[in-house]
CSV table of C-alpha atoms in Angstrom, one decimal:
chain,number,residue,atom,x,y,z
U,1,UNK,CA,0.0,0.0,0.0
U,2,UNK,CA,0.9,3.8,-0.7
U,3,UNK,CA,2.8,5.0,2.7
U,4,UNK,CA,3.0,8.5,0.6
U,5,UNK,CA,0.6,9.3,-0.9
U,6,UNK,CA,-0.7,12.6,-3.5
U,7,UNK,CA,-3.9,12.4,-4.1
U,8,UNK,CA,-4.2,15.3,-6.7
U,9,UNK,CA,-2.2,14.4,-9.5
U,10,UNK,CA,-2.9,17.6,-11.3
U,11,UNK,CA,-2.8,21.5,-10.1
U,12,UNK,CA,-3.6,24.6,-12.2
U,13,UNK,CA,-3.1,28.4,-10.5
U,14,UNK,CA,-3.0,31.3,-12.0
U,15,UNK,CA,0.2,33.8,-11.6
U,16,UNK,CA,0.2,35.2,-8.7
U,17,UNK,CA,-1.9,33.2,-6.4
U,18,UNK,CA,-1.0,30.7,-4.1
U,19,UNK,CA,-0.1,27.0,-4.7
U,20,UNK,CA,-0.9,24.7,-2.4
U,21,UNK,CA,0.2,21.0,-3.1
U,22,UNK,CA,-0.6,18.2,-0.4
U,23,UNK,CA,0.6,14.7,0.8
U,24,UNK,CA,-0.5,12.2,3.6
U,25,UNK,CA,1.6,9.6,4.8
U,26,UNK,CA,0.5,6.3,6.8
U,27,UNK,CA,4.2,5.3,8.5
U,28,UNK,CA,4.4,7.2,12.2
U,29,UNK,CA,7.7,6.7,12.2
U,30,UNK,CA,8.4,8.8,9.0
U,31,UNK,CA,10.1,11.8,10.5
U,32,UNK,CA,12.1,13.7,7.4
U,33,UNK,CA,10.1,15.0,4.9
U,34,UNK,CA,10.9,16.6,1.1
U,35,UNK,CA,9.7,17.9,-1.5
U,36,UNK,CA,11.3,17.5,-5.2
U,37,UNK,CA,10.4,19.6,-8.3
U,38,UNK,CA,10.5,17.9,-11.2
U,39,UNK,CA,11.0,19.5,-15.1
U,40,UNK,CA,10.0,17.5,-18.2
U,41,UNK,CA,12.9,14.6,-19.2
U,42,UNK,CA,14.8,15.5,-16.4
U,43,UNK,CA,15.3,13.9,-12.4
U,44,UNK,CA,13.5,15.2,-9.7
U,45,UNK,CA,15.1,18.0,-7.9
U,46,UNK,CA,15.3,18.9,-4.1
U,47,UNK,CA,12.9,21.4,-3.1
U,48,UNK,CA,12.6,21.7,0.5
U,49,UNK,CA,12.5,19.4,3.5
U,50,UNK,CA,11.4,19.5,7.2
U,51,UNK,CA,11.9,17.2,10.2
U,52,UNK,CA,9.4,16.1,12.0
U,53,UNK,CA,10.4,18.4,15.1
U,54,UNK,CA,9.1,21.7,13.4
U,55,UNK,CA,5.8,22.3,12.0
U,56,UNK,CA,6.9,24.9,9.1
U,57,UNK,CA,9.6,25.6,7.6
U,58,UNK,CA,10.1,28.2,4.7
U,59,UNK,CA,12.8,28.5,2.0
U,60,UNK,CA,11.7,32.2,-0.5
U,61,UNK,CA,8.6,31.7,-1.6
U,62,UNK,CA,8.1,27.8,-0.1
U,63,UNK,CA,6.8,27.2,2.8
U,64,UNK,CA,6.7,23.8,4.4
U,65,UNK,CA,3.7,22.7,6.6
U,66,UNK,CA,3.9,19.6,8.7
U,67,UNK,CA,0.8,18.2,10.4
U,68,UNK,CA,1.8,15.0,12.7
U,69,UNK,CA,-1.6,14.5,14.0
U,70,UNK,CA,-3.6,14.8,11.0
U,71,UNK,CA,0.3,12.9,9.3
U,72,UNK,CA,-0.1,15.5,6.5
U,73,UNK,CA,2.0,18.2,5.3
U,74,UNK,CA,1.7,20.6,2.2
U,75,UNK,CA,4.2,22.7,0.4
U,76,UNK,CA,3.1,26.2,-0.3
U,77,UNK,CA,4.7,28.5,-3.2
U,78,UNK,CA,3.4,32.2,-3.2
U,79,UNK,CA,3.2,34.1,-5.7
U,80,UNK,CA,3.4,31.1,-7.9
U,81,UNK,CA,5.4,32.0,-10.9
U,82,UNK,CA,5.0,30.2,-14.4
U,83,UNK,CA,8.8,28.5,-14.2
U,84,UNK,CA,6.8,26.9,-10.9
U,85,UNK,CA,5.1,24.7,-13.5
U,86,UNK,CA,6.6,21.7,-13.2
U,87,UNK,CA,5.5,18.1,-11.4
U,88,UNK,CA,5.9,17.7,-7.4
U,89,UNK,CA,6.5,14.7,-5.4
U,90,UNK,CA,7.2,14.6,-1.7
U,91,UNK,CA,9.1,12.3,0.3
U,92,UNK,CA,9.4,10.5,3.4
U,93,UNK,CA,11.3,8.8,5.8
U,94,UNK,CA,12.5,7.6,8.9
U,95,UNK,CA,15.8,8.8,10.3
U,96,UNK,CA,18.2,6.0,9.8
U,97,UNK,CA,22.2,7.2,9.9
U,98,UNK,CA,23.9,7.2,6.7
U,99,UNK,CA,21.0,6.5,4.3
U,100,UNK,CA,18.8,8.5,1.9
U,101,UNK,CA,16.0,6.1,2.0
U,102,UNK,CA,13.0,7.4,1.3
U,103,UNK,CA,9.5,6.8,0.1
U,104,UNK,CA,8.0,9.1,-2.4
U,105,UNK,CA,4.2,10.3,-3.7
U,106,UNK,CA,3.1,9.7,-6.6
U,107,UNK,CA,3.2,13.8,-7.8
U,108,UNK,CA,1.2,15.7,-8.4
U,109,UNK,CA,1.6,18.5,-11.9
U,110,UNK,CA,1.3,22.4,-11.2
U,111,UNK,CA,0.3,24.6,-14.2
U,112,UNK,CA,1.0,28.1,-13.2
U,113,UNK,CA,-1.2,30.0,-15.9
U,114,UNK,CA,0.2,33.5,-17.3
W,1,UNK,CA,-2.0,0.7,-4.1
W,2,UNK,CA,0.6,0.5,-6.9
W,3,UNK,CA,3.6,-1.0,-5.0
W,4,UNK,CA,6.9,-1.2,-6.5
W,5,UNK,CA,9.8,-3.1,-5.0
W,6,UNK,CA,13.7,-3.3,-5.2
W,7,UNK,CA,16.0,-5.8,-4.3
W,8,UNK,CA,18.3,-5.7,-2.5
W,9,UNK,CA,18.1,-2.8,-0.4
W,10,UNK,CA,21.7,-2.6,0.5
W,11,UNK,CA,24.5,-4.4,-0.9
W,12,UNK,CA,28.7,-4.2,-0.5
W,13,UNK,CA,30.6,-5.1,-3.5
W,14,UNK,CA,34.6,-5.5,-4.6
W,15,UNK,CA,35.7,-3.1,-7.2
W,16,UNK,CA,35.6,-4.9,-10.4
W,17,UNK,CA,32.7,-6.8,-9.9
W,18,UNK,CA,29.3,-6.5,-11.2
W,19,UNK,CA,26.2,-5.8,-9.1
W,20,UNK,CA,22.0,-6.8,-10.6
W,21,UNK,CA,19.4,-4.5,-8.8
W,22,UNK,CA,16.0,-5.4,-9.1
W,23,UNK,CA,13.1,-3.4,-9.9
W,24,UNK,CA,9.7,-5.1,-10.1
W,25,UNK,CA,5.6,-3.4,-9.8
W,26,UNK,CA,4.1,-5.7,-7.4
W,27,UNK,CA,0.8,-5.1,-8.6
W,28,UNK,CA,0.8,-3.9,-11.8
W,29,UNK,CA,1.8,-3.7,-15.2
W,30,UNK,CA,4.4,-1.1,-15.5
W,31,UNK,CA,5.1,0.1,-19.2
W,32,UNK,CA,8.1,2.5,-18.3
W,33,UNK,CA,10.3,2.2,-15.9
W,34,UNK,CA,12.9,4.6,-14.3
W,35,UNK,CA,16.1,4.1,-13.3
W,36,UNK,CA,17.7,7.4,-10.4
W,37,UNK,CA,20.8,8.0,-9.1
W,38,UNK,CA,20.2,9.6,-5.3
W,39,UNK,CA,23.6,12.6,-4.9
W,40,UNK,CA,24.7,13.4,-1.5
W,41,UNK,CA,22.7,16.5,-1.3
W,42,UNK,CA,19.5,14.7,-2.1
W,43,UNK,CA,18.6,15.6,-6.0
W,44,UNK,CA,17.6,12.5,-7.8
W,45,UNK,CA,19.5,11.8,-11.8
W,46,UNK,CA,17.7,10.5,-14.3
W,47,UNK,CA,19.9,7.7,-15.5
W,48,UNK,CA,17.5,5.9,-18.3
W,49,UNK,CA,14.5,5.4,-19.0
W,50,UNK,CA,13.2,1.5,-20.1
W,51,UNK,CA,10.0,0.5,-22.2
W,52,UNK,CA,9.5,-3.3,-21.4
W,53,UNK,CA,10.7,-5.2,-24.6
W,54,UNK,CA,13.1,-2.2,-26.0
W,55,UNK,CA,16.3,-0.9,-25.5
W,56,UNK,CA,16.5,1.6,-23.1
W,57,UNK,CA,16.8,5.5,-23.0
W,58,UNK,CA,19.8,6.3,-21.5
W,59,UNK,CA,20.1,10.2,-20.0
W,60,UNK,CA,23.5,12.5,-21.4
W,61,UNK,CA,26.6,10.9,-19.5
W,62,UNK,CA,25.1,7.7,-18.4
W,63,UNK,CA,27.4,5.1,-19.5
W,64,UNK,CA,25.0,2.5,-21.1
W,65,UNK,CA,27.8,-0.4,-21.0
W,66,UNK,CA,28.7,0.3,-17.4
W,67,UNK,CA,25.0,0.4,-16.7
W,68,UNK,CA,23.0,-2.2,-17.8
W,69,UNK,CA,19.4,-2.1,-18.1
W,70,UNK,CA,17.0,-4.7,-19.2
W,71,UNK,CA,13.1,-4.7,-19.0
W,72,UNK,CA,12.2,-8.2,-19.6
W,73,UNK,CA,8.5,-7.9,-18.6
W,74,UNK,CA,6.0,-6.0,-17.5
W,75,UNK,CA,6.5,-6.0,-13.8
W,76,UNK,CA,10.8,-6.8,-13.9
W,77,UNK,CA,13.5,-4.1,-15.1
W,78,UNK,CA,17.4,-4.5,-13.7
W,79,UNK,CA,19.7,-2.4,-13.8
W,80,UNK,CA,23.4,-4.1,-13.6
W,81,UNK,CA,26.6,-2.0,-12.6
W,82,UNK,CA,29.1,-3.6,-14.7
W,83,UNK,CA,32.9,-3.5,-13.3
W,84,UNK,CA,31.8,-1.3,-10.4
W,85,UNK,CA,34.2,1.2,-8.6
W,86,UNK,CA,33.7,3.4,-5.2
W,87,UNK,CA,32.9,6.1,-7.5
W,88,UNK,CA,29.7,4.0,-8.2
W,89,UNK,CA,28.6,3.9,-4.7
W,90,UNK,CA,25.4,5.8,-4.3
W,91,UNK,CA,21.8,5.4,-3.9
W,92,UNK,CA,19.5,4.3,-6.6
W,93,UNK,CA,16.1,4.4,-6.8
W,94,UNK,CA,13.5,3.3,-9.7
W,95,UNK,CA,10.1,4.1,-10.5
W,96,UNK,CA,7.1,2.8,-12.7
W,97,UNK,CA,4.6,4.0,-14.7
W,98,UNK,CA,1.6,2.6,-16.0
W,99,UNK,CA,1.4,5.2,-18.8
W,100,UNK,CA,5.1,6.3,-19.9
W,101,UNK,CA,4.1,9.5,-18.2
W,102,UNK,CA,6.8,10.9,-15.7
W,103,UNK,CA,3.7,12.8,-14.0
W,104,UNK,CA,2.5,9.7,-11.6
W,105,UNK,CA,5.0,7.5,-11.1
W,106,UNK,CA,5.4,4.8,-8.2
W,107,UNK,CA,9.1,4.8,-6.9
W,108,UNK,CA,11.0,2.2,-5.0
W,109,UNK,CA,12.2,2.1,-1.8
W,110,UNK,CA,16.2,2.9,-3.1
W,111,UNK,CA,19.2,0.1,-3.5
W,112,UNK,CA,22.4,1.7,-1.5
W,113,UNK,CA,25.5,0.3,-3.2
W,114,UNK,CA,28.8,0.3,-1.7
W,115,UNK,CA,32.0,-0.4,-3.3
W,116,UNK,CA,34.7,-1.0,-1.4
């Protein structure tokens, strides 16, 4: 079963506004979270990340948002930008010394509109 | 869910030698199938890409004889490091699709390979 999982695989937001992409996870003992940005033929690339001892972290226009109760957490870009248009997966996992396992979303695609 | 496995998780190889990771979709048929290599500060590469039956699509600078990749069936692609060195040690991770869209794929859990 999904431990990560996106439920909207697509996004559209007009320039300007906010974008607001979302991810529930199943695994407690996920406590490292990311988000990658991903362009057309090319790898996914690291966004932002938060551990599970904070509750928001913010990198420019993204903004983290971790909710352990509800085991959600949601990236926020504003004002979203057309270069923002791109696909978005996040990522979990649970601390484990030396090792970049993680379990990723499906992703979900943002279409910033001019 | 769409579940997607790798195997094995971990492994520690000689230099020289060759190493098989194993991708397979649990529960589905996957058409495409991505191979990653996981950097140090976290972004994934895009190393190739494999159709099931076909060659597959290797990325700028991926060395297709030193990486093997074969997608025999729907639900099995391997990629083989041929003649590995330390400088191969790293993290890889590979994901299915159902449609040959990179939109929603279903990634692995990651192989770490160490050579020693």
């Amino acid at each position: 079963d999904q431990q990560v999982k996106q439920n909207s695989p697509s996004l559209s937001v007009q320039e300007g506004r906010i974008s607001i992409l979302n991810c529930d996870y199943t695994n407690s003992m996920f406590d490292y979270f990311l988000w990658y940005k991903k362009y057309p033929a090319e790898g996914p690339t690291f966004l932002i990340s938060i551990s599970s001892i904070k509750d928001k972290n913010e990198d420019g226009r993204f903004t983290v948002f971790l909710n352990k109760s509800a085991k959600h957490l949601s990236l926020h870009i504003v004002p979203s930008q057309p270069g923002d248009s791109a696909v978005y997966f996040c990522a979990a996992s649970e601390s484990e010394p030396g090792t970049y396992k993680y379990i990723f979303g499906t992703g979900t695609r943002l279409k910033v509109l001019a | 869910g769409a579940v997607v496995s790798q195997h094995p998780s971990r492994v520690i190889c000689k230099s020289g030698t060759s190493v098989k990771i194993e991708c397979r979709s649990l529960d589905f048929q996957a058409t495409t199938m991505f191979w990653y290599r996981q950097f140090p500060k976290k972004s994934l590469m895009l190393m190739a890409t494999s159709n099931e039956g076909s060659k597959a699509t290797y990325e700028q600078g991926v060395e297709k004889d030193k990486f093997l990749i074969n997608h025999a069936s729907l639900t099995l692609s391997t990629l083989t490091v041929t003649s590995a060195h330390p400088e191969d040690s790293s993290f890889y991770i590979c994901s299915a699709s159902t449609s040959g869209s990179t939109d929603t794929q279903y990634f692995g859990p990651g192989t770490r390979l160490t050579v020693l």
